[in-house]
Amino acid sequence: MQEQNIPNRLKLARVERNLTQAELAERVGVTRQTIGLIEGGGYNPTLQLCIRLARATGKSLDDLFWNRGED
Amino acid sequence: MLFHPMRIDERQRDTTRYAAAIWLGVTQLLLVGVIFYRLYILGQPDEQIRDFQAVLAISLFGYMGLQLFLGGIMPNPTWKGAVVMYVVLAGAITIVCLFIYGWPKVEEWTNTWLPALLGPAILVVAYMAIARLGHWRIERQIERMSQ
């Protein structure tokens, strides 16, 4: 089964905080490549990482990962 | 410093598991290739490839067994189901072998009837044990977490 990647607003949240991909990666303990892939929809992060990303960007999980158009 | 330190994150761990699974499959296929090459191209007797066969069997069954055990979701057959599985497996192996090699001599039973009848029994019992242990392990894990 093809894994479906979830569109997200991580890039927007990161830019709002004036963070580079490398800086955000450092804060949440992953590689810059992983952040790039998450932003591009090429990798689905675990819930643990989602929570760390939400904390680092000051957003909620809904803000980052919930697509309200699908409600 | 010649290199930046490498950071292993969850994506890298995923990639490692994915690469390991793919390369395990490739290695097993290569082993099958080596066995066929030695048997049918070089014409070596069975006894000279026993080590390769053992490694391949341990690798295949170990991998499948570990997956069943860690997954913990394999269907758990009843004793009746297990008997049906055994009869189907042993029957299929016996029929195919009879077609290929013909009716075996009585004195060769340790090399013919024994593996054809005992092999499937070991497989079915091992499958049942692993499936049950896998279920037990997962249920215990869930129980522990909900306490």
mmCIF file of C-alpha atoms in Angstrom:
data_model
loop_
_atom_site.group_PDB
_atom_site.id
_atom_site.type_symbol
_atom_site.label_atom_id
_atom_site.label_comp_id
_atom_site.label_asym_id
_atom_site.label_seq_id
_atom_site.Cartn_x
_atom_site.Cartn_y
_atom_site.Cartn_z
ATOM 1 C CA MET A 1 0.000 0.000 0.000
ATOM 2 C CA GLN A 2 1.332 3.421 -0.972
ATOM 3 C CA GLU A 3 1.948 5.584 2.087
ATOM 4 C CA GLN A 4 0.043 8.833 1.897
ATOM 5 C CA ASN A 5 1.946 11.913 2.936
ATOM 6 C CA ILE A 6 0.063 14.577 4.826
ATOM 7 C CA PRO A 7 0.326 18.179 3.626
ATOM 8 C CA ASN A 8 1.396 20.475 6.450
ATOM 9 C CA ARG A 9 2.161 24.069 7.356
ATOM 10 C CA LEU A 10 5.544 23.462 8.989
ATOM 11 C CA LYS A 11 7.450 25.658 6.567
ATOM 12 C CA LEU A 12 5.109 28.584 7.194
ATOM 13 C CA ALA A 13 5.413 28.159 10.960
ATOM 14 C CA ARG A 14 9.204 27.932 10.734
ATOM 15 C CA VAL A 15 9.508 31.054 8.591
ATOM 16 C CA GLU A 16 7.189 32.938 10.982
ATOM 17 C CA ARG A 17 9.664 32.107 13.757
ATOM 18 C CA ASN A 18 12.626 33.176 11.613
ATOM 19 C CA LEU A 19 14.213 29.760 11.870
ATOM 20 C CA THR A 20 16.274 28.023 9.226
ATOM 21 C CA GLN A 21 15.719 24.335 8.575
ATOM 22 C CA ALA A 22 19.041 23.599 10.277
ATOM 23 C CA GLU A 23 18.093 25.582 13.382
ATOM 24 C CA LEU A 24 14.711 23.897 13.696
ATOM 25 C CA ALA A 25 16.354 20.524 13.138
ATOM 26 C CA GLU A 26 18.827 21.252 15.924
ATOM 27 C CA ARG A 27 16.009 22.200 18.309
ATOM 28 C CA VAL A 28 13.972 19.073 17.730
ATOM 29 C CA GLY A 29 16.918 16.703 17.415
ATOM 30 C CA VAL A 30 16.674 15.591 13.802
ATOM 31 C CA THR A 31 18.620 16.258 10.618
ATOM 32 C CA ARG A 32 18.033 19.220 8.319
ATOM 33 C CA GLN A 33 17.145 16.760 5.576
ATOM 34 C CA THR A 34 14.329 15.348 7.691
ATOM 35 C CA ILE A 35 12.867 18.834 8.198
ATOM 36 C CA GLY A 36 13.131 19.472 4.441
ATOM 37 C CA LEU A 37 11.338 16.232 3.666
ATOM 38 C CA ILE A 38 8.562 16.881 6.206
ATOM 39 C CA GLU A 39 8.001 20.350 4.764
ATOM 40 C CA GLY A 40 7.847 18.969 1.258
ATOM 41 C CA GLY A 41 5.442 16.197 2.257
ATOM 42 C CA GLY A 42 8.029 13.517 1.557
ATOM 43 C CA TYR A 43 8.166 12.062 5.058
ATOM 44 C CA ASN A 44 5.505 11.486 7.693
ATOM 45 C CA PRO A 45 6.973 12.236 11.127
ATOM 46 C CA THR A 46 6.069 10.226 14.220
ATOM 47 C CA LEU A 47 3.692 11.756 16.739
ATOM 48 C CA GLN A 48 6.628 12.344 19.106
ATOM 49 C CA LEU A 49 8.418 14.417 16.500
ATOM 50 C CA CYS A 50 5.199 16.241 15.578
ATOM 51 C CA ILE A 51 4.844 17.305 19.219
ATOM 52 C CA ARG A 52 8.472 18.485 19.365
ATOM 53 C CA LEU A 53 7.944 20.448 16.137
ATOM 54 C CA ALA A 54 4.772 22.028 17.497
ATOM 55 C CA ARG A 55 6.584 23.074 20.686
ATOM 56 C CA ALA A 56 9.581 24.440 18.781
ATOM 57 C CA THR A 57 7.397 26.531 16.455
ATOM 58 C CA GLY A 58 4.922 27.612 19.136
ATOM 59 C CA LYS A 59 2.000 26.117 17.234
ATOM 60 C CA SER A 60 -0.534 23.422 17.993
ATOM 61 C CA LEU A 61 -0.584 20.084 16.216
ATOM 62 C CA ASP A 62 -3.801 21.170 14.505
ATOM 63 C CA ASP A 63 -2.112 24.330 13.217
ATOM 64 C CA LEU A 64 0.738 22.359 11.748
ATOM 65 C CA PHE A 65 -0.813 19.155 10.504
ATOM 66 C CA TRP A 66 -4.604 19.346 10.366
ATOM 67 C CA ASN A 67 -6.095 20.109 6.990
ATOM 68 C CA ARG A 68 -9.309 21.917 7.820
ATOM 69 C CA GLY A 69 -10.622 21.531 4.270
ATOM 70 C CA GLU A 70 -11.036 17.801 4.970
ATOM 71 C CA ASP A 71 -13.299 18.261 8.048
ATOM 72 C CA MET B 1 37.138 18.342 12.026
ATOM 73 C CA LEU B 2 36.897 16.494 8.720
ATOM 74 C CA PHE B 3 33.206 15.633 8.948
ATOM 75 C CA HIS B 4 30.188 17.098 10.677
ATOM 76 C CA PRO B 5 28.902 14.672 13.305
ATOM 77 C CA MET B 6 26.205 12.407 11.944
ATOM 78 C CA ARG B 7 22.801 12.646 13.621
ATOM 79 C CA ILE B 8 20.675 9.526 13.636
ATOM 80 C CA ASP B 9 17.025 10.512 13.759
ATOM 81 C CA GLU B 10 13.764 8.610 13.317
ATOM 82 C CA ARG B 11 13.830 8.933 9.515
ATOM 83 C CA GLN B 12 17.363 7.537 9.425
ATOM 84 C CA ARG B 13 16.279 4.619 11.621
ATOM 85 C CA ASP B 14 13.356 3.995 9.216
ATOM 86 C CA THR B 15 15.738 4.080 6.285
ATOM 87 C CA THR B 16 18.095 1.668 8.027
ATOM 88 C CA ARG B 17 15.268 -0.826 8.651
ATOM 89 C CA TYR B 18 14.043 -0.480 5.062
ATOM 90 C CA ALA B 19 17.542 -0.982 3.643
ATOM 91 C CA ALA B 20 18.145 -3.971 5.946
ATOM 92 C CA ALA B 21 14.885 -5.635 4.873
ATOM 93 C CA ILE B 22 15.601 -5.134 1.175
ATOM 94 C CA TRP B 23 19.175 -6.318 1.454
ATOM 95 C CA LEU B 24 18.167 -9.342 3.512
ATOM 96 C CA GLY B 25 15.848 -10.313 0.630
ATOM 97 C CA VAL B 26 18.638 -9.802 -1.907
ATOM 98 C CA THR B 27 21.042 -11.883 0.211
ATOM 99 C CA GLN B 28 18.525 -14.693 0.487
ATOM 100 C CA LEU B 29 17.954 -14.637 -3.286
ATOM 101 C CA LEU B 30 21.718 -14.737 -3.861
ATOM 102 C CA LEU B 31 21.958 -17.748 -1.534
ATOM 103 C CA VAL B 32 19.223 -19.491 -3.529
ATOM 104 C CA GLY B 33 21.224 -18.658 -6.670
ATOM 105 C CA VAL B 34 24.410 -20.128 -5.182
ATOM 106 C CA ILE B 35 22.571 -23.334 -4.218
ATOM 107 C CA PHE B 36 21.078 -23.731 -7.704
ATOM 108 C CA TYR B 37 24.418 -22.931 -9.352
ATOM 109 C CA ARG B 38 26.282 -25.513 -7.274
ATOM 110 C CA LEU B 39 23.562 -28.132 -7.683
ATOM 111 C CA TYR B 40 22.721 -27.809 -11.364
ATOM 112 C CA ILE B 41 25.672 -26.038 -13.040
ATOM 113 C CA LEU B 42 28.600 -27.467 -11.078
ATOM 114 C CA GLY B 43 26.725 -30.697 -10.407
ATOM 115 C CA GLN B 44 27.828 -30.874 -6.766
ATOM 116 C CA PRO B 45 26.093 -33.448 -4.572
ATOM 117 C CA ASP B 46 23.526 -32.434 -1.963
ATOM 118 C CA GLU B 47 25.966 -33.058 0.905
ATOM 119 C CA GLN B 48 28.284 -30.290 -0.320
ATOM 120 C CA ILE B 49 25.634 -27.579 -0.110
ATOM 121 C CA ARG B 50 24.140 -28.519 3.254
ATOM 122 C CA ASP B 51 25.804 -25.486 4.903
ATOM 123 C CA PHE B 52 24.253 -23.069 2.390
ATOM 124 C CA GLN B 53 20.869 -24.730 2.793
ATOM 125 C CA ALA B 54 21.104 -24.445 6.576
ATOM 126 C CA VAL B 55 22.043 -20.760 6.442
ATOM 127 C CA LEU B 56 19.208 -20.045 3.984
ATOM 128 C CA ALA B 57 16.654 -21.934 6.085
ATOM 129 C CA ILE B 58 17.726 -20.204 9.314
ATOM 130 C CA SER B 59 17.649 -16.827 7.579
ATOM 131 C CA LEU B 60 14.210 -17.332 5.960
ATOM 132 C CA PHE B 61 12.443 -18.959 8.875
ATOM 133 C CA GLY B 62 14.174 -16.762 11.455
ATOM 134 C CA TYR B 63 13.052 -13.623 9.628
ATOM 135 C CA MET B 64 9.484 -14.828 9.174
ATOM 136 C CA GLY B 65 9.315 -16.088 12.754
ATOM 137 C CA LEU B 66 10.606 -12.837 14.185
ATOM 138 C CA GLN B 67 8.108 -10.851 12.121
ATOM 139 C CA LEU B 68 5.238 -13.041 13.293
ATOM 140 C CA PHE B 69 6.382 -12.813 16.897
ATOM 141 C CA LEU B 70 6.985 -9.062 16.968
ATOM 142 C CA GLY B 71 3.849 -8.255 14.944
ATOM 143 C CA GLY B 72 1.654 -10.309 17.247
ATOM 144 C CA ILE B 73 -1.327 -10.249 14.903
ATOM 145 C CA MET B 74 -1.038 -13.555 13.086
ATOM 146 C CA PRO B 75 -4.188 -15.685 13.024
ATOM 147 C CA ASN B 76 -4.037 -18.166 15.859
ATOM 148 C CA PRO B 77 -5.257 -21.518 14.508
ATOM 149 C CA THR B 78 -7.310 -23.889 16.621
ATOM 150 C CA TRP B 79 -6.043 -27.475 17.018
ATOM 151 C CA LYS B 80 -8.482 -28.515 14.284
ATOM 152 C CA GLY B 81 -7.142 -25.737 12.031
ATOM 153 C CA ALA B 82 -3.594 -26.852 12.774
ATOM 154 C CA VAL B 83 -4.399 -30.416 11.780
ATOM 155 C CA VAL B 84 -5.924 -29.181 8.499
ATOM 156 C CA MET B 85 -2.812 -27.048 7.864
ATOM 157 C CA TYR B 86 -0.597 -30.078 8.514
ATOM 158 C CA VAL B 87 -2.597 -32.401 6.259
ATOM 159 C CA VAL B 88 -2.610 -29.873 3.399
ATOM 160 C CA LEU B 89 1.128 -29.130 3.750
ATOM 161 C CA ALA B 90 2.258 -32.738 4.166
ATOM 162 C CA GLY B 91 -0.104 -33.886 1.427
ATOM 163 C CA ALA B 92 1.144 -31.268 -1.039
ATOM 164 C CA ILE B 93 4.811 -32.064 -0.315
ATOM 165 C CA THR B 94 4.207 -35.837 -0.567
ATOM 166 C CA ILE B 95 2.276 -35.588 -3.852
ATOM 167 C CA VAL B 96 4.855 -33.289 -5.478
ATOM 168 C CA CYS B 97 7.758 -35.508 -4.314
ATOM 169 C CA LEU B 98 6.004 -38.688 -5.505
ATOM 170 C CA PHE B 99 5.498 -37.085 -8.918
ATOM 171 C CA ILE B 100 9.130 -36.027 -9.167
ATOM 172 C CA TYR B 101 10.958 -38.981 -7.552
ATOM 173 C CA GLY B 102 8.397 -41.785 -7.715
ATOM 174 C CA TRP B 103 7.574 -44.194 -4.863
ATOM 175 C CA PRO B 104 10.596 -44.317 -2.482
ATOM 176 C CA LYS B 105 12.336 -47.487 -1.303
ATOM 177 C CA VAL B 106 11.329 -48.583 2.197
ATOM 178 C CA GLU B 107 14.917 -48.550 3.519
ATOM 179 C CA GLU B 108 15.283 -44.878 2.490
ATOM 180 C CA TRP B 109 12.442 -43.715 4.742
ATOM 181 C CA THR B 110 14.704 -41.432 6.813
ATOM 182 C CA ASN B 111 15.492 -39.471 3.660
ATOM 183 C CA THR B 112 12.002 -39.545 2.137
ATOM 184 C CA TRP B 113 8.933 -40.145 4.303
ATOM 185 C CA LEU B 114 10.425 -38.745 7.509
ATOM 186 C CA PRO B 115 11.228 -35.227 6.220
ATOM 187 C CA ALA B 116 8.015 -35.090 4.165
ATOM 188 C CA LEU B 117 5.870 -35.907 7.203
ATOM 189 C CA LEU B 118 7.921 -34.460 10.055
ATOM 190 C CA GLY B 119 8.916 -31.199 8.306
ATOM 191 C CA PRO B 120 5.350 -29.849 7.982
ATOM 192 C CA ALA B 121 4.591 -30.899 11.572
ATOM 193 C CA ILE B 122 7.557 -28.882 12.841
ATOM 194 C CA LEU B 123 6.484 -25.914 10.684
ATOM 195 C CA VAL B 124 2.887 -25.977 11.942
ATOM 196 C CA VAL B 125 3.876 -26.374 15.612
ATOM 197 C CA ALA B 126 6.482 -23.603 15.294
ATOM 198 C CA TYR B 127 3.935 -21.326 13.602
ATOM 199 C CA MET B 128 1.371 -21.955 16.353
ATOM 200 C CA ALA B 129 3.900 -21.374 19.105
ATOM 201 C CA ILE B 130 5.178 -18.146 17.551
ATOM 202 C CA ALA B 131 1.659 -16.822 16.803
ATOM 203 C CA ARG B 132 0.523 -17.518 20.384
ATOM 204 C CA LEU B 133 3.688 -16.089 21.949
ATOM 205 C CA GLY B 134 3.354 -12.995 19.734
ATOM 206 C CA HIS B 135 -0.260 -12.448 20.837
ATOM 207 C CA TRP B 136 0.708 -12.999 24.463
ATOM 208 C CA ARG B 137 3.609 -10.539 24.238
ATOM 209 C CA ILE B 138 1.506 -7.755 22.649
ATOM 210 C CA GLU B 139 -1.383 -8.225 25.084
ATOM 211 C CA ARG B 140 1.025 -8.083 28.036
ATOM 212 C CA GLN B 141 2.617 -4.945 26.614
ATOM 213 C CA ILE B 142 -0.799 -3.255 26.214
ATOM 214 C CA GLU B 143 -1.794 -4.353 29.728
ATOM 215 C CA ARG B 144 1.407 -2.936 31.225
ATOM 216 C CA MET B 145 0.934 0.390 29.410
ATOM 217 C CA SER B 146 -2.676 0.780 30.515
ATOM 218 C CA GLN B 147 -1.795 0.302 34.197
#
